[in-house]
Coordinates of C-alpha atoms in Angstrom, one line a residue:
Chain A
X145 CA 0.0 0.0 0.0
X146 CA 2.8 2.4 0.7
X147 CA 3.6 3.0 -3.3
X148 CA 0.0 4.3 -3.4
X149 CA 0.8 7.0 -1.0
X150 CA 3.4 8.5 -2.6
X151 CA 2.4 11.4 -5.0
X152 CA 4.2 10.6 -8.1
X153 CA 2.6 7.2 -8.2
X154 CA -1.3 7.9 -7.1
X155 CA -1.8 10.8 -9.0
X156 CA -0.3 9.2 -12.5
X157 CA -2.9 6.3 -11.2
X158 CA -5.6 9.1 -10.9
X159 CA -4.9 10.9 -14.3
X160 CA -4.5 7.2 -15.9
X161 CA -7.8 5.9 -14.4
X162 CA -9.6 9.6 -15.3
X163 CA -7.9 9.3 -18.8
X164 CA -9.6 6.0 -19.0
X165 CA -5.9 4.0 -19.8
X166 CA -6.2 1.9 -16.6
X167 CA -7.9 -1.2 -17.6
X168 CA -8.8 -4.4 -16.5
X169 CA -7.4 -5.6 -13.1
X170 CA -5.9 -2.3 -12.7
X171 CA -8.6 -0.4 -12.7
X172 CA -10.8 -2.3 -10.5
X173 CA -7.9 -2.6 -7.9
X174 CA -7.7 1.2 -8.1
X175 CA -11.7 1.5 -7.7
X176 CA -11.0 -0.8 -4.5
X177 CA -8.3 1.3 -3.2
X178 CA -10.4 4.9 -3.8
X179 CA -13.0 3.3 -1.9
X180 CA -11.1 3.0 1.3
X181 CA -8.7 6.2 1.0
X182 CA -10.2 9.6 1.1
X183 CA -6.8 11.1 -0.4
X184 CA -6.8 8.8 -3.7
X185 CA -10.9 10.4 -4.3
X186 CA -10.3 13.5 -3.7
X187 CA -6.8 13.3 -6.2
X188 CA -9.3 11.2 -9.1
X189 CA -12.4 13.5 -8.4
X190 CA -9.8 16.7 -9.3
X191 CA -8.3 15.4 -12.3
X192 CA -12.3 14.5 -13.3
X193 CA -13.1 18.1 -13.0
X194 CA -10.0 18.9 -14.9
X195 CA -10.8 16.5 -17.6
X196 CA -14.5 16.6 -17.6
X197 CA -14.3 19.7 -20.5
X198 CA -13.1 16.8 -22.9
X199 CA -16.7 15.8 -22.9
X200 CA -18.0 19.8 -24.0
X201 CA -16.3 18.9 -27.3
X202 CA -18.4 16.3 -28.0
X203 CA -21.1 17.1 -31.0
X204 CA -24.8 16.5 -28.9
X205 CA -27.1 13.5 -29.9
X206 CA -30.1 13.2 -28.7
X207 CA -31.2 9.7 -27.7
X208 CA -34.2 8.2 -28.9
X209 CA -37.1 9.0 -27.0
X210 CA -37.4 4.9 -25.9
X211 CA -34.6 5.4 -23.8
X212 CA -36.6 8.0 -21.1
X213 CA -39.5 5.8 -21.5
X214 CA -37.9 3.0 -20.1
X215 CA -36.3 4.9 -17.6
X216 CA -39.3 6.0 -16.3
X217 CA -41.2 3.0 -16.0
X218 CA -38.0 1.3 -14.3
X219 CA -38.1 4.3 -12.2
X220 CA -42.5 4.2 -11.7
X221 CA -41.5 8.2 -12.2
X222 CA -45.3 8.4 -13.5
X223 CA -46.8 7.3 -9.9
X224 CA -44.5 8.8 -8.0
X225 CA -45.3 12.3 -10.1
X226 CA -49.0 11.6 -9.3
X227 CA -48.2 11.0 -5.8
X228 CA -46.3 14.1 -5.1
X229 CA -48.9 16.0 -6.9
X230 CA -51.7 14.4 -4.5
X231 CA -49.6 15.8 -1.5
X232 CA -48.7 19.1 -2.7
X233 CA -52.3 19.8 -2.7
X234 CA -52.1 19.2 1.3
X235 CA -49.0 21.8 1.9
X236 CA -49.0 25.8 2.2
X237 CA -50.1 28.1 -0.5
X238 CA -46.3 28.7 -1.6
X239 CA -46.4 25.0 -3.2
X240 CA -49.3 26.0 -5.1
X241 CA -46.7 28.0 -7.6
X242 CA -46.3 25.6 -10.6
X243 CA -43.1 23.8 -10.4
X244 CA -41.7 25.4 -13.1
X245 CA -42.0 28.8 -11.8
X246 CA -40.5 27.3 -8.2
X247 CA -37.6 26.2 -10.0
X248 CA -37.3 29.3 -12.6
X249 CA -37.1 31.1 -9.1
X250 CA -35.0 29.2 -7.2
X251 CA -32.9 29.1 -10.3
X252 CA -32.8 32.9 -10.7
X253 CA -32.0 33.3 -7.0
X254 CA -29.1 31.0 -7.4
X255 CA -27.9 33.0 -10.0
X256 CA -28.6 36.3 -8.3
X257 CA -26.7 34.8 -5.5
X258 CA -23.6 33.6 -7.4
X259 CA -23.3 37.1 -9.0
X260 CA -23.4 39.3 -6.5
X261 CA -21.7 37.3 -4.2
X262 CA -19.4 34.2 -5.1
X263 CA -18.4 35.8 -8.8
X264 CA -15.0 33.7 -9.5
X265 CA -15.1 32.2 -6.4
X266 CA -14.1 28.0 -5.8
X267 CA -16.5 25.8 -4.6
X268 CA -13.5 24.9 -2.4
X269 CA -9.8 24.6 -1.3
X270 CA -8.1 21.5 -1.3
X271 CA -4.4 21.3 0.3
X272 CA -2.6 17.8 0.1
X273 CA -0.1 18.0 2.7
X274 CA 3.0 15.8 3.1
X275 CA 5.3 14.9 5.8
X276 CA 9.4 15.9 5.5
X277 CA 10.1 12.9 8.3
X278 CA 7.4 10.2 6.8
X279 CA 7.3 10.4 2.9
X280 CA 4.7 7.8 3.1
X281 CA 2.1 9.7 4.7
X282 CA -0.3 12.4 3.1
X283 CA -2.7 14.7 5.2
X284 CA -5.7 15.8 3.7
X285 CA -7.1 19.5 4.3
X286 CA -10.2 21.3 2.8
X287 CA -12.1 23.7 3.2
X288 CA -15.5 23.7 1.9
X289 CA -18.0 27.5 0.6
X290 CA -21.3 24.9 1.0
X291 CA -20.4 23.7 4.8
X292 CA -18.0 26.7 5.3
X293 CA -15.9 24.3 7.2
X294 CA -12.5 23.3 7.0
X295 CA -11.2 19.7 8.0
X296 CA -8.5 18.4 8.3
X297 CA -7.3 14.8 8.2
X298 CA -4.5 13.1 9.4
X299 CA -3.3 9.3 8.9
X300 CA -3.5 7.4 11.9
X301 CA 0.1 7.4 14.0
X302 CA 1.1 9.8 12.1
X303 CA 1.3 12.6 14.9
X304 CA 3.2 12.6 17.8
X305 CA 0.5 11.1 20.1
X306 CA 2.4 10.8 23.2
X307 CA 3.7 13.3 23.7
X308 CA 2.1 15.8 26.2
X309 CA 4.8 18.5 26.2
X310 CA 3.8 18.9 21.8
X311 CA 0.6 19.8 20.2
X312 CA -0.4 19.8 17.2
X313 CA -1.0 23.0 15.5
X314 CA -3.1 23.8 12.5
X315 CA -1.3 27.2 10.4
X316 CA -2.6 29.0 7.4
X317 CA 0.7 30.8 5.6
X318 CA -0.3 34.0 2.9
X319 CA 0.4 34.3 -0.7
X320 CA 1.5 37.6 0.9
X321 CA 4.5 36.9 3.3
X322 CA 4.6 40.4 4.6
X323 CA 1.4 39.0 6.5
X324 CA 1.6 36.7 9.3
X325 CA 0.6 33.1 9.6
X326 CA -2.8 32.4 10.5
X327 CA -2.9 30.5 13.4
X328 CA -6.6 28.2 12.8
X329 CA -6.1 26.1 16.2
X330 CA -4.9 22.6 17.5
X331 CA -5.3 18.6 16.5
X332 CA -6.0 16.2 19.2
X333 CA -5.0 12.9 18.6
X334 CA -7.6 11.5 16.6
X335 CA -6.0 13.6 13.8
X336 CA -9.1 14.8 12.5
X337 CA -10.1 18.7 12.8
X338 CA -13.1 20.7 12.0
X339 CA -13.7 24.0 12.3
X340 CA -16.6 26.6 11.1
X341 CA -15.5 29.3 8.7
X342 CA -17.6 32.7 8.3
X343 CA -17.9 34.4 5.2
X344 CA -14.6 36.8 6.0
X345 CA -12.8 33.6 6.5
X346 CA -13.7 32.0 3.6
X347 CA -12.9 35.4 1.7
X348 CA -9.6 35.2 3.1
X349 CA -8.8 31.9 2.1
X350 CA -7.8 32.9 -1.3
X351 CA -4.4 34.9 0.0
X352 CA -3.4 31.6 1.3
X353 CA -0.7 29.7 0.4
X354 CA -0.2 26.7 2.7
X355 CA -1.3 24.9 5.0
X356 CA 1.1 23.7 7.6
X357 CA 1.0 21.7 10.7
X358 CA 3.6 22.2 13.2
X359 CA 4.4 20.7 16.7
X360 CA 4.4 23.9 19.3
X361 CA 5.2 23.5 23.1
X362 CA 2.3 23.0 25.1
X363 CA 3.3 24.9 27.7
X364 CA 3.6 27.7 26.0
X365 CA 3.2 30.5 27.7
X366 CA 2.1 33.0 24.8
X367 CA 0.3 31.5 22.2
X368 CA 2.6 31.1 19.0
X369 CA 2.1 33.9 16.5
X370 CA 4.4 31.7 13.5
X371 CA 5.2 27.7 13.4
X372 CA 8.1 26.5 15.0
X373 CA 10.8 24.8 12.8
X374 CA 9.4 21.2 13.7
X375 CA 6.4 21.2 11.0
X376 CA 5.0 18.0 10.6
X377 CA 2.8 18.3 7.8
X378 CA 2.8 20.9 4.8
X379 CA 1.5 21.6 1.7
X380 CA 0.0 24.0 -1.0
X381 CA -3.8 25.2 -0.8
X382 CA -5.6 25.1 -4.7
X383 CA -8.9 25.6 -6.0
X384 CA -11.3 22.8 -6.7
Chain B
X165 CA -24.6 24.5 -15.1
X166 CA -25.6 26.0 -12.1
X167 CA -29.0 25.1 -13.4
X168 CA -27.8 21.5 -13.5
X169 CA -26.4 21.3 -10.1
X170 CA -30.1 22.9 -8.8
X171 CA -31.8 19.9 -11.7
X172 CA -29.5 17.6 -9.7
X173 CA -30.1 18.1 -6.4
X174 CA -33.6 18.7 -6.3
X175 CA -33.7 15.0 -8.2
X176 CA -31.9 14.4 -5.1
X177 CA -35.0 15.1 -2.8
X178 CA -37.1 12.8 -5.1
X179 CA -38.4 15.8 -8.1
X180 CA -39.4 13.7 -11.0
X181 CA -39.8 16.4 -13.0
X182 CA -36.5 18.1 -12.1
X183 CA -35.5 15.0 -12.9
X184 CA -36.7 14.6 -16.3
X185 CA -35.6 18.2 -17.1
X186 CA -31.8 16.9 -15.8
X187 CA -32.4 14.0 -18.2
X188 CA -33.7 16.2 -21.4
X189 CA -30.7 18.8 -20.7
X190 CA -27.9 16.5 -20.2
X191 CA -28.7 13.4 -21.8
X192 CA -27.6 14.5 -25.8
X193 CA -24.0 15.1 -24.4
X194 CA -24.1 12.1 -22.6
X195 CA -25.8 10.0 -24.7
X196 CA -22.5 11.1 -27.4
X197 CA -20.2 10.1 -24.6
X198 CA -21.9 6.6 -24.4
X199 CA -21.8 6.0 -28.1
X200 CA -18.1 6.9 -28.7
X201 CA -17.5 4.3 -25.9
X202 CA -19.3 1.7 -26.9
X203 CA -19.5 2.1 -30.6
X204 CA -23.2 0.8 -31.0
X205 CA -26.0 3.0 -30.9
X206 CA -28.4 0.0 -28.7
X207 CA -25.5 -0.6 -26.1
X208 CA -25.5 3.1 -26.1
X209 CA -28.8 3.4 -25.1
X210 CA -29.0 0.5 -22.6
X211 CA -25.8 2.2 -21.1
X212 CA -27.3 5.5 -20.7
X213 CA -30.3 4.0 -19.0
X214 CA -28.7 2.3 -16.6
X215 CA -26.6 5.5 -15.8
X216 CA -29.8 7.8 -15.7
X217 CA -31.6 4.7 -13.1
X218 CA -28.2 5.0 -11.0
X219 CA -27.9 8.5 -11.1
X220 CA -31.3 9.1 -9.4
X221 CA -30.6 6.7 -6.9
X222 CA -27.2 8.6 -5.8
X223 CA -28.7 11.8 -6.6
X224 CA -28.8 12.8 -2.8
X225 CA -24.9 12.1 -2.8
X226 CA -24.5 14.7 -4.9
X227 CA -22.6 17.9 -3.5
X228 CA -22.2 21.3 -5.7
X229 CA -19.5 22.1 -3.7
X230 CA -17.1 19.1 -4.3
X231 CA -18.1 18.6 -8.2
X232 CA -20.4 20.2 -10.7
X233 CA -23.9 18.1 -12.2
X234 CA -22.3 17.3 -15.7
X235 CA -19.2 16.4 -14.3
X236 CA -20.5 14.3 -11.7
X237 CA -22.7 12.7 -14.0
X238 CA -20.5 11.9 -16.9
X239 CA -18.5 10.1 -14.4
X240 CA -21.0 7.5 -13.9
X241 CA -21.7 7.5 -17.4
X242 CA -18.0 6.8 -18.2
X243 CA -17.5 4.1 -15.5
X244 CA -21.4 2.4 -16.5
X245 CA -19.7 2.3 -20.0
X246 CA -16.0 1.4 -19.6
X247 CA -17.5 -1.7 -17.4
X248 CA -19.7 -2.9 -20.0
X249 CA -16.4 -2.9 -22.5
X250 CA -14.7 -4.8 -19.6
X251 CA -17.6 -7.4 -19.4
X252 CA -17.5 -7.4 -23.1
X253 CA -14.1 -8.2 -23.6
X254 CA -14.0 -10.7 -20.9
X255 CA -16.4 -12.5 -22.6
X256 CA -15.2 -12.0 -25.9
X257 CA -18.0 -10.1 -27.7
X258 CA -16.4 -8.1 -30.4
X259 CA -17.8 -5.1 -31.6
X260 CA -19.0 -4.2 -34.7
X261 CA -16.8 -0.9 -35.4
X262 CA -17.7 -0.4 -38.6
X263 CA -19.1 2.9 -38.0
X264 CA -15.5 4.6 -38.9
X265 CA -16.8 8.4 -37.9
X266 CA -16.7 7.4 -34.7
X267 CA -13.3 6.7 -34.9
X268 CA -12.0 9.9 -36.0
X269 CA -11.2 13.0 -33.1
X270 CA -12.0 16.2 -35.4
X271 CA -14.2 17.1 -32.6
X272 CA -11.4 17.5 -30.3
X273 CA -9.6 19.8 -32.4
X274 CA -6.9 21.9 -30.1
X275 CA -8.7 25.0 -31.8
X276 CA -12.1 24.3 -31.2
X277 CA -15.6 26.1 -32.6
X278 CA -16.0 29.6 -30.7
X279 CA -19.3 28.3 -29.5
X280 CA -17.1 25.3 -27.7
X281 CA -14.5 27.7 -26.3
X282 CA -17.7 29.8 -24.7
X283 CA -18.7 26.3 -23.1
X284 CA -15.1 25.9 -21.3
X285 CA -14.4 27.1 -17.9
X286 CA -10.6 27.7 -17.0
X287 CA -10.1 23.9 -16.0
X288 CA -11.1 23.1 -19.8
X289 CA -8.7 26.1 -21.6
X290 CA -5.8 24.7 -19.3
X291 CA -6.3 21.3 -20.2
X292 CA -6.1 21.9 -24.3
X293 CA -3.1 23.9 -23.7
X294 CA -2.0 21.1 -22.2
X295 CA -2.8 18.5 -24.4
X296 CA -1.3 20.7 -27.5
X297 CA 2.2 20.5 -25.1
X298 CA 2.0 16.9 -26.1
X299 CA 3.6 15.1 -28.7
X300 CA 1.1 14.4 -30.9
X301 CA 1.2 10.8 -30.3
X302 CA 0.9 10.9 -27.0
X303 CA -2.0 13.1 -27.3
X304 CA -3.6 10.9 -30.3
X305 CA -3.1 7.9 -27.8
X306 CA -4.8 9.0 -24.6
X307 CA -7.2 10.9 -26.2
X308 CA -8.6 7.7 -28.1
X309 CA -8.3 6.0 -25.1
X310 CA -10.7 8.8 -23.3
X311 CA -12.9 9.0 -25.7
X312 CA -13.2 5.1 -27.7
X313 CA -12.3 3.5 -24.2
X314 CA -9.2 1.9 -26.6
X315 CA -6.9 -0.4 -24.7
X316 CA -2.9 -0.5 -25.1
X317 CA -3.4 -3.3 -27.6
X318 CA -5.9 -1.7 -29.4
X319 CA -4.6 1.1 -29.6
X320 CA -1.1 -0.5 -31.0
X321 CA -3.3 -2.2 -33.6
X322 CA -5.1 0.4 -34.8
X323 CA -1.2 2.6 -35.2
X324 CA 0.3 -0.6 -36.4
X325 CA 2.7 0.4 -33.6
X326 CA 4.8 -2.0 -31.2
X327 CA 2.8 -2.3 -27.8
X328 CA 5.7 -1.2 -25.7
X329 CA 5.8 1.7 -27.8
X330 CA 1.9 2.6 -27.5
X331 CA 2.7 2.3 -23.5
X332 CA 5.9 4.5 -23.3
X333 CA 3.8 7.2 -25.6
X334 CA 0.8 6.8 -23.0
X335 CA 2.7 6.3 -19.7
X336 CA 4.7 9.8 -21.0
X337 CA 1.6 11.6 -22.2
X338 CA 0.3 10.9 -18.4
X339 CA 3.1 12.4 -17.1
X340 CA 3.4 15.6 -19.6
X341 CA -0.3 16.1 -18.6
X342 CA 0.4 15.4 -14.6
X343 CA 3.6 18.1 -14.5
X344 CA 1.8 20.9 -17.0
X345 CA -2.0 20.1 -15.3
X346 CA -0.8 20.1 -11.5

């Protein structure tokens, strides 16, 4: 397993399996292995947003009309339409719009939303951080706009779990290095971390550069306003 | 395609009818992914079916803020499709490929219609630039693969190449587009 944590190796795999030129055995072992490591999805599901626009090339055909039909008898999609109809009639005056106007609205607000307010902005950061001591294991950070949250997550035994005179510290480091780090808190030793985000934070998260975890006295007796020289974990934050 | 991701999501929460508008908007593009894979218009269709039944079944997995609608969903059309050429093969069902214009990549052109350029977001300029890094070998090669689902030996059949050559160009290509993508 330790060749499919090192970079050069799993993300070829990725692009090869996205590219569709894994085949056979190899591809199925790689479905088996994204299924149980977070860090070989969320490499594949990049490179399948990267490589999706191949598909926008394509001229459009429009399949024969047989092909929704079965899909919606497979599906019952008829009954189930009649039976949500049956119940809407039950609910609030504000279901009574027709659908299409609910959507058109809904649709509209989206848009409204997205222009006045995320114009150019990621859905999220991703930032796949790797160890100077273990070359074998990866950290995963993100942080998301739709749970404005960021998480981290660390392999298992891969911090320093013993010892009560370290702690783990999370750090955000700016595009800008005329600004300080960013100090975003601590990792227990379940090395997983979640934190809320507020809209300034998310903001901010573009001037980032890197995330870094470090290992800071805990007996400090100021809070650290920089990572010490014993960083555990680091890498670059990009767009998804 | 933010009105996908809303088509998507409310199919999510059990909308037939956003769910039949996802299908009527997305489905032609699809539907031309299917038939480059698979080469036959009926697989094609079964294909696209089955994709469409499992889409609304993971349609509450779905997250706009981890992957857009088409992109999500041309993923399980890809994978629906690439395993029906692996059960194919394994059982040694060879396809009629007769139907040479869907052998050809002119719609991939590296200088594509202005209409197609509108349609790309900055993941999809970068990638072409990329790709046009490439030899054009390595670009032919992965790009049937992509698109035809082509295997190494295929691939070397169709080129009349060695197949260690047809992997070198591939296992470069991957790592050209790697480097100039990352």
């Amino acid at each position: 397993m330790n060749r499919y944590q090192k970079p050069a190796v799993f993300e070829t795999l990725a692009l090869s399996y996205v590219m569709g030129t894994l085949h056979g055995k190899a591809r199925l072992r790689f479905e088996q292995l994204m299924d149980k490591h977070f860090y070989l999805r969320a490499v594949t599901q990049a490179y399948q947003q990267q490589v999706a626009s191949l598909n926008t090339l394509l001229p459009e055909e429009a399949p024969p009309a047989r092909v929704w039909d079965a899909i919606s008898q497979e599906l019952k999609l008829d009954a189930a339409k009649r039976e949500t109809a049956t119940s809407n009639k039950q609910r609030s005056w504000r279901d009574f719009l027709p659908w299409s106007l609910a959507v058109l609205s809904s649709v509209a607000a989206s848009v409204m939303v997205a222009l006045v307010i995320n114009l150019n902005q990621p859905a999220a950061y991703v930032a796949t951080l790797s160890s100077p001591a273990a070359k074998d294991k990866l950290a995963l950070a993100t942080v998301s706009r739709e749970r404005m949250q960021i998480a981290v997550k660390v392999p298992d035994n891969a911090l320093p779990v013993n010892n009560k005179d370290q702690v783990a510290t999370l750090w955000c480091l700016h595009k800008d290095k005329n600004r300080p780090p960013l100090r975003i808190g601590t990792i227990d030793t379940s090395g997983e971390y979640f934190m809320a985000i507020d809209k300034a934070a998310w903001e901010d998260m573009a001037t980032v550069s890197d995330i870094v975890i470090s290992l800071e006295p805990a007996d400090a007796t100021q809070t650290p306003t920089r990572p010490s020289d014993n960083v555990v974990f680091s890498g670059a934050l990009a767009t998804l | 395609m933010d009105t996908l991701n809303e088509l998507l999501v409310s199919s999510g929460r059990g909308n037939t009818q956003a769910f039949q508008q996802l299908y009527k908007t997305a489905s032609p593009r699809l539907f031309a992914v299917c038939r480059r894979l698979l080469r036959d218009e009926s697989l094609a269709e079964d294909v696209l079916q089955e994709s469409f039944i499992k889409i609304w079944h993971s349609a509450a997995q779905f997250s706009s803020s981890r992957a857009n609608a088409m992109t999500w969903m041309s993923t399980i059309v890809r994978n629906q499709a690439i395993d029906r050429l692996r059960s194919m093969r394994r059982d040694d069902v060879v396809l009629d490929t007769d139907d040479m214009d869907y052998e050809t990549l002119d719609f991939a052109s590296l200088q594509p219609q202005p209409d197609a350029v509108q349609q790309l977001d900055e993941d999809g300029k970068r990638l072409l630039e990329c790709l046009e890094c490439l030899k054009p070998e390595q670009r032919e090669c992965l790009l049937q693969a992509y698109y035809y689902g082509q295997t190494h030996s295929e691939l070397a059949a169709k080129l009349a190449k060695p197949l260690g050559t047809v992997k070198a160009w591939i296992r470069r290509g991957l790592d050209h587009l790697r480097e100039c993508l990352g």
